[in-house]
PDB file of C-alpha atoms in Angstrom:
ATOM      1  CA  UNK A   1      96.229  46.224  10.798  1.00  0.00           C
ATOM      2  CA  UNK A   2      95.806  45.030   7.399  1.00  0.00           C
ATOM      3  CA  UNK A   3      93.544  41.673   6.668  1.00  0.00           C
ATOM      4  CA  UNK A   4      93.168  40.463   3.553  1.00  0.00           C
ATOM      5  CA  UNK A   5      91.468  37.490   2.413  1.00  0.00           C
ATOM      6  CA  UNK A   6      91.581  37.795  -1.466  1.00  0.00           C
ATOM      7  CA  UNK A   7      90.975  34.216  -3.158  1.00  0.00           C
ATOM      8  CA  UNK A   8      90.288  32.294  -0.189  1.00  0.00           C
ATOM      9  CA  UNK A   9      87.312  30.221   0.078  1.00  0.00           C
ATOM     10  CA  UNK A  10      84.973  30.833   3.378  1.00  0.00           C
ATOM     11  CA  UNK A  11      81.664  29.284   4.356  1.00  0.00           C
ATOM     12  CA  UNK A  12      79.449  30.760   6.786  1.00  0.00           C
ATOM     13  CA  UNK A  13      76.434  29.276   8.223  1.00  0.00           C
ATOM     14  CA  UNK A  14      73.452  31.292   9.919  1.00  0.00           C
ATOM     15  CA  UNK A  15      74.266  33.760   7.139  1.00  0.00           C
ATOM     16  CA  UNK A  16      70.651  35.275   6.136  1.00  0.00           C
ATOM     17  CA  UNK A  17      70.974  37.795   9.315  1.00  0.00           C
ATOM     18  CA  UNK A  18      72.716  39.453  12.244  1.00  0.00           C
ATOM     19  CA  UNK A  19      76.264  38.202  12.935  1.00  0.00           C
ATOM     20  CA  UNK A  20      75.999  35.987   9.529  1.00  0.00           C
ATOM     21  CA  UNK A  21      75.153  39.114   7.222  1.00  0.00           C
ATOM     22  CA  UNK A  22      78.328  41.223   9.128  1.00  0.00           C
ATOM     23  CA  UNK A  23      80.686  38.291   9.096  1.00  0.00           C
ATOM     24  CA  UNK A  24      79.964  37.321   5.520  1.00  0.00           C
ATOM     25  CA  UNK A  25      80.342  41.112   4.277  1.00  0.00           C
ATOM     26  CA  UNK A  26      83.353  41.314   5.943  1.00  0.00           C
ATOM     27  CA  UNK A  27      84.806  38.830   4.474  1.00  0.00           C
ATOM     28  CA  UNK A  28      83.476  39.686   1.061  1.00  0.00           C
ATOM     29  CA  UNK A  29      84.766  43.304   1.568  1.00  0.00           C
ATOM     30  CA  UNK A  30      88.354  41.738   2.256  1.00  0.00           C
ATOM     31  CA  UNK A  31      88.490  39.961  -1.393  1.00  0.00           C
ATOM     32  CA  UNK A  32      87.304  36.450   0.055  1.00  0.00           C
ATOM     33  CA  UNK A  33      84.858  34.109  -2.178  1.00  0.00           C
ATOM     34  CA  UNK A  34      82.263  33.626   0.905  1.00  0.00           C
ATOM     35  CA  UNK A  35      79.840  30.313   0.557  1.00  0.00           C
ATOM     36  CA  UNK A  36      76.220  31.402   2.459  1.00  0.00           C
ATOM     37  CA  UNK A  37      74.630  28.937   4.246  1.00  0.00           C
ATOM     38  CA  UNK A  38      71.084  28.948   5.924  1.00  0.00           C
ATOM     39  CA  UNK A  39      67.782  27.834   5.901  1.00  0.00           C
ATOM     40  CA  UNK A  40      66.371  31.028   5.301  1.00  0.00           C
ATOM     41  CA  UNK A  41      66.519  31.370   1.505  1.00  0.00           C
ATOM     42  CA  UNK A  42      64.915  35.239   1.689  1.00  0.00           C
ATOM     43  CA  UNK A  43      67.431  36.320   4.216  1.00  0.00           C
ATOM     44  CA  UNK A  44      70.302  34.697   2.145  1.00  0.00           C
ATOM     45  CA  UNK A  45      69.266  36.266  -0.801  1.00  0.00           C
ATOM     46  CA  UNK A  46      69.341  39.832   1.128  1.00  0.00           C
ATOM     47  CA  UNK A  47      72.930  38.999   2.272  1.00  0.00           C
ATOM     48  CA  UNK A  48      73.822  37.895  -1.246  1.00  0.00           C
ATOM     49  CA  UNK A  49      72.484  41.053  -2.460  1.00  0.00           C
ATOM     50  CA  UNK A  50      74.860  42.969   0.102  1.00  0.00           C
ATOM     51  CA  UNK A  51      77.764  41.346  -0.935  1.00  0.00           C
ATOM     52  CA  UNK A  52      78.265  41.299  -4.363  1.00  0.00           C
ATOM     53  CA  UNK A  53      79.342  38.728  -6.714  1.00  0.00           C
ATOM     54  CA  UNK A  54      82.116  36.846  -4.755  1.00  0.00           C
ATOM     55  CA  UNK A  55      79.211  35.206  -2.678  1.00  0.00           C
ATOM     56  CA  UNK A  56      77.525  31.675  -3.342  1.00  0.00           C
ATOM     57  CA  UNK A  57      74.093  30.938  -1.497  1.00  0.00           C
ATOM     58  CA  UNK A  58      73.165  27.129  -0.154  1.00  0.00           C
ATOM     59  CA  UNK A  59      70.009  26.132   1.164  1.00  0.00           C
ATOM     60  CA  UNK A  60      71.266  24.200   4.240  1.00  0.00           C
ATOM     61  CA  UNK A  61      70.331  22.567   7.666  1.00  0.00           C
ATOM     62  CA  UNK A  62      73.384  22.219   9.183  1.00  0.00           C
ATOM     63  CA  UNK A  63      71.500  19.589  11.780  1.00  0.00           C
ATOM     64  CA  UNK A  64      71.275  17.286   8.846  1.00  0.00           C
ATOM     65  CA  UNK A  65      74.546  15.591   8.411  1.00  0.00           C
ATOM     66  CA  UNK A  66      73.645  14.046   5.047  1.00  0.00           C
ATOM     67  CA  UNK A  67      72.851  17.630   3.611  1.00  0.00           C
ATOM     68  CA  UNK A  68      76.141  19.230   5.020  1.00  0.00           C
ATOM     69  CA  UNK A  69      78.394  16.747   3.710  1.00  0.00           C
ATOM     70  CA  UNK A  70      77.105  16.846   0.351  1.00  0.00           C
ATOM     71  CA  UNK A  71      77.255  20.698   0.555  1.00  0.00           C
ATOM     72  CA  UNK A  72      80.467  21.121   1.377  1.00  0.00           C
ATOM     73  CA  UNK A  73      82.078  18.627  -0.979  1.00  0.00           C
ATOM     74  CA  UNK A  74      80.145  20.223  -3.869  1.00  0.00           C
ATOM     75  CA  UNK A  75      81.703  23.875  -2.509  1.00  0.00           C
ATOM     76  CA  UNK A  76      85.116  22.156  -2.332  1.00  0.00           C
ATOM     77  CA  UNK A  77      84.722  20.567  -5.529  1.00  0.00           C
ATOM     78  CA  UNK A  78      83.900  24.402  -7.144  1.00  0.00           C
ATOM     79  CA  UNK A  79      86.501  26.260  -5.191  1.00  0.00           C
ATOM     80  CA  UNK A  80      89.183  23.515  -4.926  1.00  0.00           C
ATOM     81  CA  UNK A  81      89.670  24.068  -1.024  1.00  0.00           C
ATOM     82  CA  UNK A  82      87.988  25.273   2.042  1.00  0.00           C
ATOM     83  CA  UNK A  83      90.206  27.876   3.769  1.00  0.00           C
ATOM     84  CA  UNK A  84      87.470  29.078   6.273  1.00  0.00           C
ATOM     85  CA  UNK A  85      84.612  27.579   8.004  1.00  0.00           C
ATOM     86  CA  UNK A  86      82.576  30.009  10.520  1.00  0.00           C
ATOM     87  CA  UNK A  87      80.305  27.986  12.499  1.00  0.00           C
ATOM     88  CA  UNK A  88      77.287  30.629  13.105  1.00  0.00           C
ATOM     89  CA  UNK A  89      74.197  28.981  12.648  1.00  0.00           C
ATOM     90  CA  UNK A  90      72.510  28.689  16.129  1.00  0.00           C
ATOM     91  CA  UNK A  91      70.066  30.458  18.305  1.00  0.00           C
ATOM     92  CA  UNK A  92      66.731  29.677  20.478  1.00  0.00           C
ATOM     93  CA  UNK A  93      64.306  28.544  17.485  1.00  0.00           C
ATOM     94  CA  UNK A  94      61.170  30.887  19.184  1.00  0.00           C
ATOM     95  CA  UNK A  95      61.702  29.120  22.357  1.00  0.00           C
ATOM     96  CA  UNK A  96      61.268  30.973  25.410  1.00  0.00           C
ATOM     97  CA  UNK A  97      62.571  30.236  28.826  1.00  0.00           C
ATOM     98  CA  UNK A  98      60.227  27.791  30.766  1.00  0.00           C
ATOM     99  CA  UNK A  99      60.669  25.082  33.692  1.00  0.00           C
ATOM    100  CA  UNK A 100      62.276  22.149  33.190  1.00  0.00           C
ATOM    101  CA  UNK A 101      59.340  19.811  33.681  1.00  0.00           C
ATOM    102  CA  UNK A 102      57.844  21.439  30.477  1.00  0.00           C
ATOM    103  CA  UNK A 103      60.782  20.873  27.930  1.00  0.00           C
ATOM    104  CA  UNK A 104      59.641  18.384  25.743  1.00  0.00           C
ATOM    105  CA  UNK A 105      62.937  16.117  23.905  1.00  0.00           C
ATOM    106  CA  UNK A 106      62.511  17.679  20.446  1.00  0.00           C
ATOM    107  CA  UNK A 107      62.541  20.939  22.211  1.00  0.00           C
ATOM    108  CA  UNK A 108      65.706  20.068  23.538  1.00  0.00           C
ATOM    109  CA  UNK A 109      67.221  18.073  20.394  1.00  0.00           C
ATOM    110  CA  UNK A 110      66.237  20.918  17.798  1.00  0.00           C
ATOM    111  CA  UNK A 111      68.147  23.980  19.589  1.00  0.00           C
ATOM    112  CA  UNK A 112      71.235  21.262  20.139  1.00  0.00           C
ATOM    113  CA  UNK A 113      70.771  20.162  16.602  1.00  0.00           C
ATOM    114  CA  UNK A 114      71.553  23.749  15.256  1.00  0.00           C
ATOM    115  CA  UNK A 115      73.976  24.789  17.824  1.00  0.00           C
ATOM    116  CA  UNK A 116      76.221  22.337  18.457  1.00  0.00           C
ATOM    117  CA  UNK A 117      75.587  19.109  16.133  1.00  0.00           C
ATOM    118  CA  UNK A 118      75.490  21.671  13.099  1.00  0.00           C
ATOM    119  CA  UNK A 119      78.777  23.031  14.221  1.00  0.00           C
ATOM    120  CA  UNK A 120      80.239  19.501  14.579  1.00  0.00           C
ATOM    121  CA  UNK A 121      78.879  18.202  10.869  1.00  0.00           C
ATOM    122  CA  UNK A 122      80.223  21.164   9.534  1.00  0.00           C
ATOM    123  CA  UNK A 123      83.901  20.836  11.484  1.00  0.00           C
ATOM    124  CA  UNK A 124      83.978  17.084  10.099  1.00  0.00           C
ATOM    125  CA  UNK A 125      82.889  18.075   6.437  1.00  0.00           C
ATOM    126  CA  UNK A 126      85.770  20.405   6.308  1.00  0.00           C
ATOM    127  CA  UNK A 127      88.699  18.714   7.882  1.00  0.00           C
ATOM    128  CA  UNK A 128      89.585  16.330   5.139  1.00  0.00           C
ATOM    129  CA  UNK A 129      89.678  19.264   2.689  1.00  0.00           C
ATOM    130  CA  UNK A 130      91.796  21.141   5.305  1.00  0.00           C
ATOM    131  CA  UNK A 131      93.788  18.199   6.279  1.00  0.00           C
ATOM    132  CA  UNK A 132      95.166  17.424   2.382  1.00  0.00           C
ATOM    133  CA  UNK A 133      95.843  21.007   2.194  1.00  0.00           C
ATOM    134  CA  UNK A 134      97.594  21.210   5.318  1.00  0.00           C
ATOM    135  CA  UNK A 135      95.794  24.425   6.635  1.00  0.00           C
ATOM    136  CA  UNK A 136      92.674  25.953   7.247  1.00  0.00           C
ATOM    137  CA  UNK A 137      90.539  28.054   9.975  1.00  0.00           C
ATOM    138  CA  UNK A 138      87.748  26.997  11.916  1.00  0.00           C
ATOM    139  CA  UNK A 139      85.835  29.580  14.262  1.00  0.00           C
ATOM    140  CA  UNK A 140      82.719  28.878  16.155  1.00  0.00           C
ATOM    141  CA  UNK A 141      80.390  31.414  17.136  1.00  0.00           C
ATOM    142  CA  UNK A 142      78.771  30.412  20.395  1.00  0.00           C
ATOM    143  CA  UNK A 143      77.569  33.022  23.238  1.00  0.00           C
ATOM    144  CA  UNK A 144      77.841  34.377  26.825  1.00  0.00           C
ATOM    145  CA  UNK A 145      75.536  31.726  27.587  1.00  0.00           C
ATOM    146  CA  UNK A 146      77.833  29.045  27.217  1.00  0.00           C
ATOM    147  CA  UNK A 147      80.702  30.193  29.521  1.00  0.00           C
ATOM    148  CA  UNK A 148      77.961  31.762  32.197  1.00  0.00           C
ATOM    149  CA  UNK A 149      73.909  31.083  32.279  1.00  0.00           C
ATOM    150  CA  UNK A 150      71.419  32.629  29.338  1.00  0.00           C
ATOM    151  CA  UNK A 151      69.647  35.319  29.393  1.00  0.00           C
ATOM    152  CA  UNK A 152      66.845  33.282  27.666  1.00  0.00           C
ATOM    153  CA  UNK A 153      66.894  30.961  30.416  1.00  0.00           C
ATOM    154  CA  UNK A 154      66.816  28.033  27.877  1.00  0.00           C
ATOM    155  CA  UNK A 155      68.494  25.169  29.190  1.00  0.00           C
ATOM    156  CA  UNK A 156      69.217  23.598  25.859  1.00  0.00           C
ATOM    157  CA  UNK A 157      70.874  26.882  24.567  1.00  0.00           C
ATOM    158  CA  UNK A 158      73.266  26.893  27.509  1.00  0.00           C
ATOM    159  CA  UNK A 159      74.296  23.948  27.356  1.00  0.00           C
ATOM    160  CA  UNK A 160      74.849  23.208  23.572  1.00  0.00           C
ATOM    161  CA  UNK A 161      76.730  26.423  23.711  1.00  0.00           C
ATOM    162  CA  UNK A 162      78.735  25.345  26.404  1.00  0.00           C
ATOM    163  CA  UNK A 163      79.265  22.008  24.358  1.00  0.00           C
ATOM    164  CA  UNK A 164      80.221  24.008  21.330  1.00  0.00           C
ATOM    165  CA  UNK A 165      82.820  25.731  23.342  1.00  0.00           C
ATOM    166  CA  UNK A 166      84.258  22.289  24.607  1.00  0.00           C
ATOM    167  CA  UNK A 167      83.944  20.692  20.692  1.00  0.00           C
ATOM    168  CA  UNK A 168      86.282  24.329  20.195  1.00  0.00           C
ATOM    169  CA  UNK A 169      88.846  23.083  22.771  1.00  0.00           C
ATOM    170  CA  UNK A 170      89.000  19.373  21.424  1.00  0.00           C
ATOM    171  CA  UNK A 171      88.921  19.874  17.780  1.00  0.00           C
ATOM    172  CA  UNK A 172      92.264  22.199  18.064  1.00  0.00           C
ATOM    173  CA  UNK A 173      94.121  19.463  19.767  1.00  0.00           C
ATOM    174  CA  UNK A 174      92.726  16.791  16.905  1.00  0.00           C
ATOM    175  CA  UNK A 175      93.330  19.217  14.078  1.00  0.00           C
ATOM    176  CA  UNK A 176      96.283  21.354  14.989  1.00  0.00           C
ATOM    177  CA  UNK A 177      99.435  18.929  13.640  1.00  0.00           C
ATOM    178  CA  UNK A 178      97.508  19.708   9.927  1.00  0.00           C
ATOM    179  CA  UNK A 179      97.932  23.242  10.421  1.00  0.00           C
ATOM    180  CA  UNK A 180      94.309  23.816  11.305  1.00  0.00           C
ATOM    181  CA  UNK A 181      93.286  26.963  14.128  1.00  0.00           C
ATOM    182  CA  UNK A 182      89.802  26.206  16.031  1.00  0.00           C
ATOM    183  CA  UNK A 183      89.025  29.095  17.711  1.00  0.00           C
ATOM    184  CA  UNK A 184      85.582  30.452  19.550  1.00  0.00           C
ATOM    185  CA  UNK A 185      83.920  34.097  19.886  1.00  0.00           C
ATOM    186  CA  UNK A 186      81.063  33.840  22.537  1.00  0.00           C
ATOM    187  CA  UNK A 187      79.465  37.305  21.902  1.00  0.00           C
ATOM    188  CA  UNK A 188      77.753  39.037  24.442  1.00  0.00           C
ATOM    189  CA  UNK A 189      74.088  40.379  24.157  1.00  0.00           C
ATOM    190  CA  UNK A 190      73.432  42.099  20.802  1.00  0.00           C
ATOM    191  CA  UNK A 191      70.459  43.323  19.163  1.00  0.00           C
ATOM    192  CA  UNK A 192      70.956  41.447  16.054  1.00  0.00           C
ATOM    193  CA  UNK A 193      67.907  39.559  15.029  1.00  0.00           C
ATOM    194  CA  UNK A 194      63.883  39.296  15.319  1.00  0.00           C
ATOM    195  CA  UNK A 195      64.834  37.337  18.487  1.00  0.00           C
ATOM    196  CA  UNK A 196      67.228  39.619  20.141  1.00  0.00           C
ATOM    197  CA  UNK A 197      64.768  42.511  19.593  1.00  0.00           C
ATOM    198  CA  UNK A 198      61.985  40.553  21.265  1.00  0.00           C
ATOM    199  CA  UNK A 199      64.261  39.765  24.070  1.00  0.00           C
ATOM    200  CA  UNK A 200      65.269  43.615  24.448  1.00  0.00           C
ATOM    201  CA  UNK A 201      61.768  44.878  24.172  1.00  0.00           C
ATOM    202  CA  UNK A 202      60.967  42.098  27.150  1.00  0.00           C
ATOM    203  CA  UNK A 203      63.237  43.922  29.376  1.00  0.00           C
ATOM    204  CA  UNK A 204      61.361  46.481  29.694  1.00  0.00           C
ATOM    205  CA  UNK A 205      63.278  49.711  30.218  1.00  0.00           C
ATOM    206  CA  UNK A 206      64.468  48.490  33.961  1.00  0.00           C
ATOM    207  CA  UNK A 207      65.963  45.517  32.818  1.00  0.00           C
ATOM    208  CA  UNK A 208      67.411  47.243  29.535  1.00  0.00           C
ATOM    209  CA  UNK A 209      69.464  49.715  32.047  1.00  0.00           C
ATOM    210  CA  UNK A 210      70.501  46.971  34.180  1.00  0.00           C
ATOM    211  CA  UNK A 211      71.942  45.192  31.519  1.00  0.00           C
ATOM    212  CA  UNK A 212      73.997  47.840  30.095  1.00  0.00           C
ATOM    213  CA  UNK A 213      75.401  48.697  33.963  1.00  0.00           C
ATOM    214  CA  UNK A 214      76.901  45.415  34.322  1.00  0.00           C
ATOM    215  CA  UNK A 215      78.728  46.086  30.897  1.00  0.00           C
ATOM    216  CA  UNK A 216      82.182  47.619  31.225  1.00  0.00           C
ATOM    217  CA  UNK A 217      81.461  49.776  27.995  1.00  0.00           C
ATOM    218  CA  UNK A 218      77.699  50.740  29.403  1.00  0.00           C
ATOM    219  CA  UNK A 219      76.874  49.510  25.860  1.00  0.00           C
ATOM    220  CA  UNK A 220      75.781  47.421  23.661  1.00  0.00           C
ATOM    221  CA  UNK A 221      77.774  46.086  20.605  1.00  0.00           C
ATOM    222  CA  UNK A 222      76.509  45.492  16.983  1.00  0.00           C
ATOM    223  CA  UNK A 223      77.269  42.724  14.750  1.00  0.00           C
ATOM    224  CA  UNK A 224      80.168  44.349  13.176  1.00  0.00           C
ATOM    225  CA  UNK A 225      81.916  43.939  16.933  1.00  0.00           C
ATOM    226  CA  UNK A 226      81.819  40.351  16.332  1.00  0.00           C
ATOM    227  CA  UNK A 227      82.382  40.122  12.896  1.00  0.00           C
ATOM    228  CA  UNK A 228      86.129  42.132  13.830  1.00  0.00           C
ATOM    229  CA  UNK A 229      87.107  39.178  16.158  1.00  0.00           C
ATOM    230  CA  UNK A 230      86.155  36.402  13.089  1.00  0.00           C
ATOM    231  CA  UNK A 231      88.299  38.360  10.969  1.00  0.00           C
ATOM    232  CA  UNK A 232      91.113  38.387  13.384  1.00  0.00           C
ATOM    233  CA  UNK A 233      91.082  34.659  13.879  1.00  0.00           C
ATOM    234  CA  UNK A 234      90.354  33.543  10.144  1.00  0.00           C
ATOM    235  CA  UNK A 235      93.860  36.019   9.674  1.00  0.00           C
ATOM    236  CA  UNK A 236      97.557  35.203   9.268  1.00  0.00           C
ATOM    237  CA  UNK A 237      97.811  37.550  12.761  1.00  0.00           C
ATOM    238  CA  UNK A 238      96.618  34.834  14.818  1.00  0.00           C
ATOM    239  CA  UNK A 239      98.459  31.771  13.133  1.00  0.00           C
ATOM    240  CA  UNK A 240      99.510  30.528  16.442  1.00  0.00           C
ATOM    241  CA  UNK A 241      96.528  30.832  18.213  1.00  0.00           C
ATOM    242  CA  UNK A 242      94.041  28.069  18.700  1.00  0.00           C
ATOM    243  CA  UNK A 243      92.026  26.216  21.048  1.00  0.00           C
ATOM    244  CA  UNK A 244      90.840  30.126  22.195  1.00  0.00           C
ATOM    245  CA  UNK A 245      87.475  31.420  23.744  1.00  0.00           C
ATOM    246  CA  UNK A 246      87.019  35.241  23.536  1.00  0.00           C
ATOM    247  CA  UNK A 247      84.563  37.036  24.751  1.00  0.00           C
ATOM    248  CA  UNK A 248      83.226  40.065  22.891  1.00  0.00           C
ATOM    249  CA  UNK A 249      80.510  41.589  25.245  1.00  0.00           C
ATOM    250  CA  UNK A 250      81.648  44.993  26.419  1.00  0.00           C
ATOM    251  CA  UNK A 251      83.446  43.799  29.395  1.00  0.00           C
ATOM    252  CA  UNK A 252      81.712  41.774  32.108  1.00  0.00           C
TER     253      UNK A 252
END
């Protein structure tokens, strides 16, 4: 299967490390012009350096609708098109699992802002461009937490990722008439960033063994495994696939 994106304009959010970096590298290596978005300026610079001259960096908080609209408008004006959007920005923002009574309104809202509202705002911003060109790909990166429970124990994270899956299905039906597909990748646990490294360490040897025993392939994946699924959803091989959620988790 030969997947190429020569000349395609791609936006990847949460591109400073982990899945976002692997996804950016995969697109760039296949000829795409990739616009990297994140709040982490240093991380963005590292990703851009790894990917070469076909990348452009944008400091962007996806939970800020005004900034999202301005950034996407600038990208569309620069490129004349937006072919592919990958909503990868997310995470737990340094939070840890706590009893529901201890969760503040800001704790709840901040996780929703980056994991769910950000995906909505980005899709909302690219939709007019994709409708005009009568084509587009939107790929959301959720989590196994959105299909089951979160290993983190964070209520807002599990809820936001489940909401993102619902958003995927709804937008697939709304935008399909314009030949825009909307799909979702739900990763299992992958050691991809400082947060997941802390989670892995916190499990201890016994917890790590238990986690691996619950995976059919008996091993953890890597960020490139997630990027590979994104490449498929973004490619012509997925022309008649929309509204789908694929778990990339080694088998559960």
